[in-house]
C-alpha positions in Angstrom: 52.0 -33.8 -20.2 52.0 -36.6 -17.7 52.3 -37.0 -14.0 53.4 -39.9 -11.8 53.7 -40.7 -8.1 56.1 -42.8 -6.3 54.9 -46.3 -5.3 56.2 -47.7 -2.0 55.0 -50.2 0.6 55.3 -47.5 3.3 52.2 -45.6 2.1 48.9 -46.3 0.4 48.6 -45.2 -3.2 48.2 -41.4 -3.7 48.8 -40.7 0.0 51.7 -39.0 1.6 51.5 -40.1 5.3 53.2 -43.3 6.1 51.4 -46.2 7.8 53.8 -45.9 10.8 53.0 -42.2 11.1 49.3 -43.0 11.0 49.8 -45.6 13.7 51.6 -43.0 15.9 48.8 -40.5 15.4 46.2 -43.1 16.6 48.4 -44.0 19.6 48.6 -40.3 20.6 44.8 -39.8 20.0 44.0 -42.7 22.3 45.9 -40.9 25.1 43.5 -38.0 24.8 45.8 -35.5 23.3 44.4 -32.6 21.2 44.6 -32.7 17.4 46.8 -29.7 17.3 49.3 -31.1 19.8 49.4 -34.4 17.8 50.0 -32.5 14.6 52.9 -30.6 16.2 54.4 -33.8 17.6 54.1 -35.7 14.3 55.0 -32.7 12.1 51.8 -32.8 10.0 48.7 -30.7 9.7 45.8 -30.9 12.2 43.5 -31.7 9.3 45.7 -34.7 8.4 45.4 -35.8 12.1 41.6 -35.5 11.9 41.4 -37.3 8.6 43.5 -40.2 9.9 41.4 -40.6 13.0 38.2 -40.6 11.0 39.7 -43.0 8.5 40.7 -45.5 11.1 37.9 -45.1 13.6 35.1 -47.7 13.6 31.8 -46.1 14.5 30.0 -48.0 17.2 26.8 -46.1 17.0 25.7 -47.4 13.6 23.9 -50.7 13.2 23.5 -52.7 10.1 19.8 -53.1 10.5 17.0 -52.0 12.8 15.6 -54.2 15.5 12.6 -56.3 14.8 10.3 -54.3 17.3 10.3 -50.6 17.7 8.3 -48.7 20.3 7.1 -45.1 20.0 5.3 -43.1 22.7 3.0 -40.2 22.0 2.6 -37.4 24.5 1.1 -33.9 24.6 3.8 -31.3 24.5 3.6 -27.5 24.4 0.4 -25.8 23.3 -1.5 -29.1 23.2 0.6 -30.4 20.2 1.2 -34.1 20.1 4.9 -35.3 19.9 6.6 -38.7 20.0 
């Protein structure tokens, strides 16, 4: 009643895609290829491609903190309702 997984330096623990395969996925993604095409070329699923890209992508739109000054502008929108 026990399970085990192989431990190797080719993959992270409890993962099946090798680090080299993930690097290849990222190289193909940078060339603008679709996820399905990358999956076919790398012999993996398109969800694995999507998961790898999201795992290794660094989001540029998030900031650690808000700026010191914020500016909001109120205006009258439809039916005399105020919006900002």
